[in-house]
Every structure is written in C-alpha cells, then in structure tokens.
C-alpha cells in the first residue's frame, strides 16, 4: 500500500508555513489547496494573474472566468486580487514567492529538475516552471516514484531536458518523503515512509544515491 494522490497533496500541505506566498503547479500540486492546515494562512499565487486562490469549487458552483494556470476552475476569497500575468511573473522573478510545489518527470540526486518536455512529443509550451524554480525560495516536487513503464523518476542524472539545475529541495512520492542535497555533493535522504511501504521497496525503485535519515518517520 502507498499514498494516494490526495495523501501526497496533504503531506505536501504540511510543509506550508503561516504567511507563505505559494505557487502550485499542474497535477498533484493543485490538490494542495484542499489540504491547507487549520490556522495556517497562506496566499496561493497563479502565473495567470491571481493571488489568493481558494479550494476547488463544488460541482455546479464553477465559474468559467476563475481558472488557475492549468485552466482548472477555482474559487476566490475575500482577499483575492487579480492582475496581469506580467505582474505575476514579476512577483516570481523578484523572489517574492516563498514556496513552489511542482510536478516532475525526473528529479536528480543533486536537485536537477526535468518537468517541461519529452523530446519528440508535442508540448504546449514551457509555461512558468523555469521562472518558478529560478525565482522562488524553496521547491517541492510531488510525483509518482516510477514512470508508466516502471522506470525510476528519482535518478542520479536526469535524461530529459532540464527545467532547472540544483533547484529541488524535497520530493514527495507515493512511497514517502525525500530530502535532496542540492547544495552539496548530491544525494537523496529518505525522511518518511508512506503507509505500508518498506525501505527495501524504496531502494529497489530509486536510481539516485539513497540514504535513510536517522530520524526516519513511518507514517
């Protein structure tokens, strides 16, 4: 047994701190807005020009004019503000976003990130990922631990085009939580196991250099 996508998002939400300005990427990261801990006040920012996003709307309550950068319908809050995408990227590039939670296709043990394209496959564009990983203070990746063909996505080196070098601080997969040594020689530290997952299973599915934290938590 391992974490579901919702459990991964809930675990990522535990990394939020009061007062943070946060950008959520497409996929699992968008679910984080539904799991913000009680008493933690954060402002969710979207590249398309919105600050202060609420949770996803209930069916029937959707407003087609309220969407995030992934074109999903969202809700607004009493404190929500709207502005141009140029101002939005000004916030990102100016270092005003504390945390970005993104999806990924590959993460290397030194913090390199590949999440914007697969050569030979059609892409809509690079989006804001390159600006986000270069401009925010902390980057967390939420992703499946292995690809659809069973290959590890936590690697010694990325084989896909990079979004950024030495940018990832933490990875959360269905198997657990991993700290990335992006400032030193590189390496991945297992800091928490998901429900029913063993260390041996994690090792078998990880190509990066892996160590087990002395303070390893079992969920």
PDB file of N, CA and C in Angstrom, residues 70-129:
ATOM      1  N   UNK A  70      -3.390  26.091 -14.902  1.00  0.00           N
ATOM      2  CA  UNK A  70      -3.650  24.844 -15.598  1.00  0.00           C
ATOM      3  C   UNK A  70      -5.041  24.781 -16.199  1.00  0.00           C
ATOM      4  N   UNK A  71      -5.740  25.936 -16.214  1.00  0.00           N
ATOM      5  CA  UNK A  71      -7.086  26.068 -16.775  1.00  0.00           C
ATOM      6  C   UNK A  71      -8.132  25.264 -16.017  1.00  0.00           C
ATOM      7  N   UNK A  72      -7.877  25.007 -14.735  1.00  0.00           N
ATOM      8  CA  UNK A  72      -8.873  24.369 -13.881  1.00  0.00           C
ATOM      9  C   UNK A  72      -9.691  25.454 -13.186  1.00  0.00           C
ATOM     10  N   UNK A  73     -10.988  25.213 -13.028  1.00  0.00           N
ATOM     11  CA  UNK A  73     -11.812  26.190 -12.321  1.00  0.00           C
ATOM     12  C   UNK A  73     -11.474  26.178 -10.835  1.00  0.00           C
ATOM     13  N   UNK A  74     -11.403  27.364 -10.245  1.00  0.00           N
ATOM     14  CA  UNK A  74     -11.044  27.521  -8.845  1.00  0.00           C
ATOM     15  C   UNK A  74     -12.028  28.487  -8.188  1.00  0.00           C
ATOM     16  N   UNK A  75     -11.800  28.792  -6.930  1.00  0.00           N
ATOM     17  CA  UNK A  75     -12.655  29.746  -6.226  1.00  0.00           C
ATOM     18  C   UNK A  75     -11.822  30.926  -5.755  1.00  0.00           C
ATOM     19  N   UNK A  76     -12.498  32.039  -5.519  1.00  0.00           N
ATOM     20  CA  UNK A  76     -11.825  33.212  -4.990  1.00  0.00           C
ATOM     21  C   UNK A  76     -12.161  33.385  -3.514  1.00  0.00           C
ATOM     22  N   UNK A  77     -11.383  34.215  -2.844  1.00  0.00           N
ATOM     23  CA  UNK A  77     -11.558  34.513  -1.425  1.00  0.00           C
ATOM     24  C   UNK A  77     -11.827  36.004  -1.262  1.00  0.00           C
ATOM     25  N   UNK A  78     -12.260  36.442  -0.090  1.00  0.00           N
ATOM     26  CA  UNK A  78     -12.463  37.879   0.122  1.00  0.00           C
ATOM     27  C   UNK A  78     -11.187  38.692  -0.081  1.00  0.00           C
ATOM     28  N   UNK A  79     -10.020  38.032   0.063  1.00  0.00           N
ATOM     29  CA  UNK A  79      -8.737  38.737  -0.072  1.00  0.00           C
ATOM     30  C   UNK A  79      -8.106  38.570  -1.451  1.00  0.00           C
ATOM     31  N   UNK A  80      -8.792  37.911  -2.374  1.00  0.00           N
ATOM     32  CA  UNK A  80      -8.231  37.647  -3.694  1.00  0.00           C
ATOM     33  C   UNK A  80      -7.999  38.938  -4.473  1.00  0.00           C
ATOM     34  N   UNK A  81      -6.884  38.978  -5.190  1.00  0.00           N
ATOM     35  CA  UNK A  81      -6.608  40.108  -6.086  1.00  0.00           C
ATOM     36  C   UNK A  81      -6.243  39.570  -7.461  1.00  0.00           C
ATOM     37  N   UNK A  82      -6.518  40.377  -8.495  1.00  0.00           N
ATOM     38  CA  UNK A  82      -6.273  39.991  -9.876  1.00  0.00           C
ATOM     39  C   UNK A  82      -5.367  41.013 -10.544  1.00  0.00           C
ATOM     40  N   UNK A  83      -4.480  40.548 -11.408  1.00  0.00           N
ATOM     41  CA  UNK A  83      -3.532  41.438 -12.081  1.00  0.00           C
ATOM     42  C   UNK A  83      -3.040  40.758 -13.340  1.00  0.00           C
ATOM     43  N   UNK A  84      -2.196  41.429 -14.095  1.00  0.00           N
ATOM     44  CA  UNK A  84      -1.706  40.873 -15.353  1.00  0.00           C
ATOM     45  C   UNK A  84      -0.693  39.756 -15.088  1.00  0.00           C
ATOM     46  N   UNK A  85      -0.519  38.900 -16.104  1.00  0.00           N
ATOM     47  CA  UNK A  85       0.481  37.844 -15.978  1.00  0.00           C
ATOM     48  C   UNK A  85       1.887  38.431 -15.897  1.00  0.00           C
ATOM     49  N   UNK A  86       2.094  39.614 -16.478  1.00  0.00           N
ATOM     50  CA  UNK A  86       3.403  40.270 -16.371  1.00  0.00           C
ATOM     51  C   UNK A  86       3.715  40.613 -14.920  1.00  0.00           C
ATOM     52  N   UNK A  87       2.719  41.134 -14.190  1.00  0.00           N
ATOM     53  CA  UNK A  87       2.918  41.414 -12.767  1.00  0.00           C
ATOM     54  C   UNK A  87       3.125  40.122 -11.985  1.00  0.00           C
ATOM     55  N   UNK A  88       2.403  39.079 -12.392  1.00  0.00           N
ATOM     56  CA  UNK A  88       2.540  37.793 -11.718  1.00  0.00           C
ATOM     57  C   UNK A  88       3.966  37.269 -11.834  1.00  0.00           C
ATOM     58  N   UNK A  89       4.530  37.346 -13.050  1.00  0.00           N
ATOM     59  CA  UNK A  89       5.899  36.873 -13.224  1.00  0.00           C
ATOM     60  C   UNK A  89       6.903  37.821 -12.582  1.00  0.00           C
ATOM     61  N   UNK A  90       6.516  39.080 -12.423  1.00  0.00           N
ATOM     62  CA  UNK A  90       7.364  39.997 -11.677  1.00  0.00           C
ATOM     63  C   UNK A  90       7.499  39.565 -10.231  1.00  0.00           C
ATOM     64  N   UNK A  91       6.400  39.060  -9.645  1.00  0.00           N
ATOM     65  CA  UNK A  91       6.456  38.532  -8.279  1.00  0.00           C
ATOM     66  C   UNK A  91       7.400  37.336  -8.212  1.00  0.00           C
ATOM     67  N   UNK A  92       7.293  36.454  -9.207  1.00  0.00           N
ATOM     68  CA  UNK A  92       8.097  35.232  -9.210  1.00  0.00           C
ATOM     69  C   UNK A  92       9.575  35.553  -9.401  1.00  0.00           C
ATOM     70  N   UNK A  93       9.873  36.342 -10.432  1.00  0.00           N
ATOM     71  CA  UNK A  93      11.271  36.652 -10.745  1.00  0.00           C
ATOM     72  C   UNK A  93      11.898  37.566  -9.708  1.00  0.00           C
ATOM     73  N   UNK A  94      11.076  38.310  -8.986  1.00  0.00           N
ATOM     74  CA  UNK A  94      11.598  39.197  -7.958  1.00  0.00           C
ATOM     75  C   UNK A  94      11.852  38.522  -6.634  1.00  0.00           C
ATOM     76  N   UNK A  95      11.599  37.201  -6.562  1.00  0.00           N
ATOM     77  CA  UNK A  95      11.884  36.459  -5.336  1.00  0.00           C
ATOM     78  C   UNK A  95      10.843  36.621  -4.247  1.00  0.00           C
ATOM     79  N   UNK A  96       9.598  36.937  -4.626  1.00  0.00           N
ATOM     80  CA  UNK A  96       8.555  37.191  -3.640  1.00  0.00           C
ATOM     81  C   UNK A  96       7.690  35.973  -3.333  1.00  0.00           C
ATOM     82  N   UNK A  97       7.971  34.831  -3.968  1.00  0.00           N
ATOM     83  CA  UNK A  97       7.236  33.599  -3.708  1.00  0.00           C
ATOM     84  C   UNK A  97       8.094  32.703  -2.819  1.00  0.00           C
ATOM     85  N   UNK A  98       7.535  32.291  -1.688  1.00  0.00           N
ATOM     86  CA  UNK A  98       8.306  31.513  -0.711  1.00  0.00           C
ATOM     87  C   UNK A  98       8.465  30.054  -1.107  1.00  0.00           C
ATOM     88  N   UNK A  99       7.444  29.500  -1.729  1.00  0.00           N
ATOM     89  CA  UNK A  99       7.443  28.060  -1.989  1.00  0.00           C
ATOM     90  C   UNK A  99       6.699  27.758  -3.283  1.00  0.00           C
ATOM     91  N   UNK A 100       7.252  26.858  -4.077  1.00  0.00           N
ATOM     92  CA  UNK A 100       6.556  26.338  -5.253  1.00  0.00           C
ATOM     93  C   UNK A 100       6.484  24.829  -5.130  1.00  0.00           C
ATOM     94  N   UNK A 101       5.285  24.293  -5.360  1.00  0.00           N
ATOM     95  CA  UNK A 101       5.082  22.841  -5.361  1.00  0.00           C
ATOM     96  C   UNK A 101       4.744  22.443  -6.793  1.00  0.00           C
ATOM     97  N   UNK A 102       5.605  21.614  -7.385  1.00  0.00           N
ATOM     98  CA  UNK A 102       5.511  21.295  -8.805  1.00  0.00           C
ATOM     99  C   UNK A 102       5.467  19.789  -9.037  1.00  0.00           C
ATOM    100  N   UNK A 103       4.981  19.402 -10.201  1.00  0.00           N
ATOM    101  CA  UNK A 103       5.104  18.030 -10.648  1.00  0.00           C
ATOM    102  C   UNK A 103       6.417  17.862 -11.388  1.00  0.00           C
ATOM    103  N   UNK A 104       6.768  16.614 -11.722  1.00  0.00           N
ATOM    104  CA  UNK A 104       8.028  16.380 -12.430  1.00  0.00           C
ATOM    105  C   UNK A 104       7.985  15.058 -13.176  1.00  0.00           C
ATOM    106  N   UNK A 105       8.798  14.989 -14.203  1.00  0.00           N
ATOM    107  CA  UNK A 105       9.029  13.732 -14.916  1.00  0.00           C
ATOM    108  C   UNK A 105      10.294  13.055 -14.407  1.00  0.00           C
ATOM    109  N   UNK A 106      11.265  13.875 -13.974  1.00  0.00           N
ATOM    110  CA  UNK A 106      12.501  13.344 -13.405  1.00  0.00           C
ATOM    111  C   UNK A 106      13.080  14.343 -12.409  1.00  0.00           C
ATOM    112  N   UNK A 107      13.702  13.811 -11.351  1.00  0.00           N
ATOM    113  CA  UNK A 107      14.481  14.619 -10.416  1.00  0.00           C
ATOM    114  C   UNK A 107      15.798  13.896 -10.173  1.00  0.00           C
ATOM    115  N   UNK A 108      16.906  14.627 -10.237  1.00  0.00           N
ATOM    116  CA  UNK A 108      18.225  14.043 -10.000  1.00  0.00           C
ATOM    117  C   UNK A 108      18.630  14.231  -8.545  1.00  0.00           C
ATOM    118  N   UNK A 109      19.605  13.440  -8.118  1.00  0.00           N
ATOM    119  CA  UNK A 109      20.028  13.460  -6.716  1.00  0.00           C
ATOM    120  C   UNK A 109      20.684  14.773  -6.305  1.00  0.00           C
ATOM    121  N   UNK A 110      21.079  15.601  -7.275  1.00  0.00           N
ATOM    122  CA  UNK A 110      21.654  16.909  -6.946  1.00  0.00           C
ATOM    123  C   UNK A 110      20.622  18.035  -7.026  1.00  0.00           C
ATOM    124  N   UNK A 111      19.351  17.674  -7.227  1.00  0.00           N
ATOM    125  CA  UNK A 111      18.298  18.683  -7.280  1.00  0.00           C
ATOM    126  C   UNK A 111      17.924  19.160  -8.660  1.00  0.00           C
ATOM    127  N   UNK A 112      18.575  18.626  -9.722  1.00  0.00           N
ATOM    128  CA  UNK A 112      18.171  18.972 -11.084  1.00  0.00           C
ATOM    129  C   UNK A 112      16.729  18.520 -11.323  1.00  0.00           C
ATOM    130  N   UNK A 113      16.000  19.317 -12.092  1.00  0.00           N
ATOM    131  CA  UNK A 113      14.579  19.054 -12.341  1.00  0.00           C
ATOM    132  C   UNK A 113      14.288  19.022 -13.829  1.00  0.00           C
ATOM    133  N   UNK A 114      13.543  18.011 -14.270  1.00  0.00           N
ATOM    134  CA  UNK A 114      13.046  17.933 -15.645  1.00  0.00           C
ATOM    135  C   UNK A 114      11.534  17.765 -15.573  1.00  0.00           C
ATOM    136  N   UNK A 115      10.807  18.792 -16.010  1.00  0.00           N
ATOM    137  CA  UNK A 115       9.345  18.674 -15.919  1.00  0.00           C
ATOM    138  C   UNK A 115       8.594  19.409 -17.021  1.00  0.00           C
ATOM    139  N   UNK A 116       9.276  19.780 -18.114  1.00  0.00           N
ATOM    140  CA  UNK A 116       8.547  20.583 -19.076  1.00  0.00           C
ATOM    141  C   UNK A 116       8.380  19.943 -20.453  1.00  0.00           C
ATOM    142  N   UNK A 117       9.211  18.967 -20.819  1.00  0.00           N
ATOM    143  CA  UNK A 117       9.010  18.344 -22.127  1.00  0.00           C
ATOM    144  C   UNK A 117       9.693  16.995 -22.217  1.00  0.00           C
ATOM    145  N   UNK A 118       9.147  16.159 -23.138  1.00  0.00           N
ATOM    146  CA  UNK A 118       9.781  14.912 -23.537  1.00  0.00           C
ATOM    147  C   UNK A 118      10.101  15.050 -25.027  1.00  0.00           C
ATOM    148  N   UNK A 119      11.368  14.955 -25.412  1.00  0.00           N
ATOM    149  CA  UNK A 119      11.723  15.128 -26.835  1.00  0.00           C
ATOM    150  C   UNK A 119      10.886  14.240 -27.746  1.00  0.00           C
ATOM    151  N   UNK A 120      10.385  14.832 -28.820  1.00  0.00           N
ATOM    152  CA  UNK A 120       9.593  14.090 -29.779  1.00  0.00           C
ATOM    153  C   UNK A 120       8.115  14.115 -29.519  1.00  0.00           C
ATOM    154  N   UNK A 121       7.719  14.598 -28.339  1.00  0.00           N
ATOM    155  CA  UNK A 121       6.298  14.695 -28.017  1.00  0.00           C
ATOM    156  C   UNK A 121       5.861  16.150 -28.026  1.00  0.00           C
ATOM    157  N   UNK A 122       4.627  16.389 -28.435  1.00  0.00           N
ATOM    158  CA  UNK A 122       4.127  17.749 -28.540  1.00  0.00           C
ATOM    159  C   UNK A 122       3.989  18.379 -27.157  1.00  0.00           C
ATOM    160  N   UNK A 123       4.421  19.622 -27.047  1.00  0.00           N
ATOM    161  CA  UNK A 123       4.263  20.372 -25.806  1.00  0.00           C
ATOM    162  C   UNK A 123       3.552  21.687 -26.114  1.00  0.00           C
ATOM    163  N   UNK A 124       2.755  22.148 -25.147  1.00  0.00           N
ATOM    164  CA  UNK A 124       2.027  23.399 -25.332  1.00  0.00           C
ATOM    165  C   UNK A 124       2.926  24.612 -25.093  1.00  0.00           C
ATOM    166  N   UNK A 125       4.035  24.389 -24.418  1.00  0.00           N
ATOM    167  CA  UNK A 125       4.947  25.473 -24.075  1.00  0.00           C
ATOM    168  C   UNK A 125       5.587  25.172 -22.745  1.00  0.00           C
ATOM    169  N   UNK A 126       6.639  25.888 -22.413  1.00  0.00           N
ATOM    170  CA  UNK A 126       7.353  25.600 -21.172  1.00  0.00           C
ATOM    171  C   UNK A 126       6.635  26.142 -19.945  1.00  0.00           C
ATOM    172  N   UNK A 127       5.624  27.019 -20.152  1.00  0.00           N
ATOM    173  CA  UNK A 127       4.903  27.554 -19.004  1.00  0.00           C
ATOM    174  C   UNK A 127       5.805  28.389 -18.119  1.00  0.00           C
ATOM    175  N   UNK A 128       5.504  28.403 -16.829  1.00  0.00           N
ATOM    176  CA  UNK A 128       6.269  29.243 -15.908  1.00  0.00           C
ATOM    177  C   UNK A 128       7.263  28.491 -15.056  1.00  0.00           C
ATOM    178  N   UNK A 129       7.449  27.184 -15.332  1.00  0.00           N
ATOM    179  CA  UNK A 129       8.276  26.361 -14.450  1.00  0.00           C
ATOM    180  C   UNK A 129       9.707  26.860 -14.333  1.00  0.00           C
TER     181      UNK A 129
END
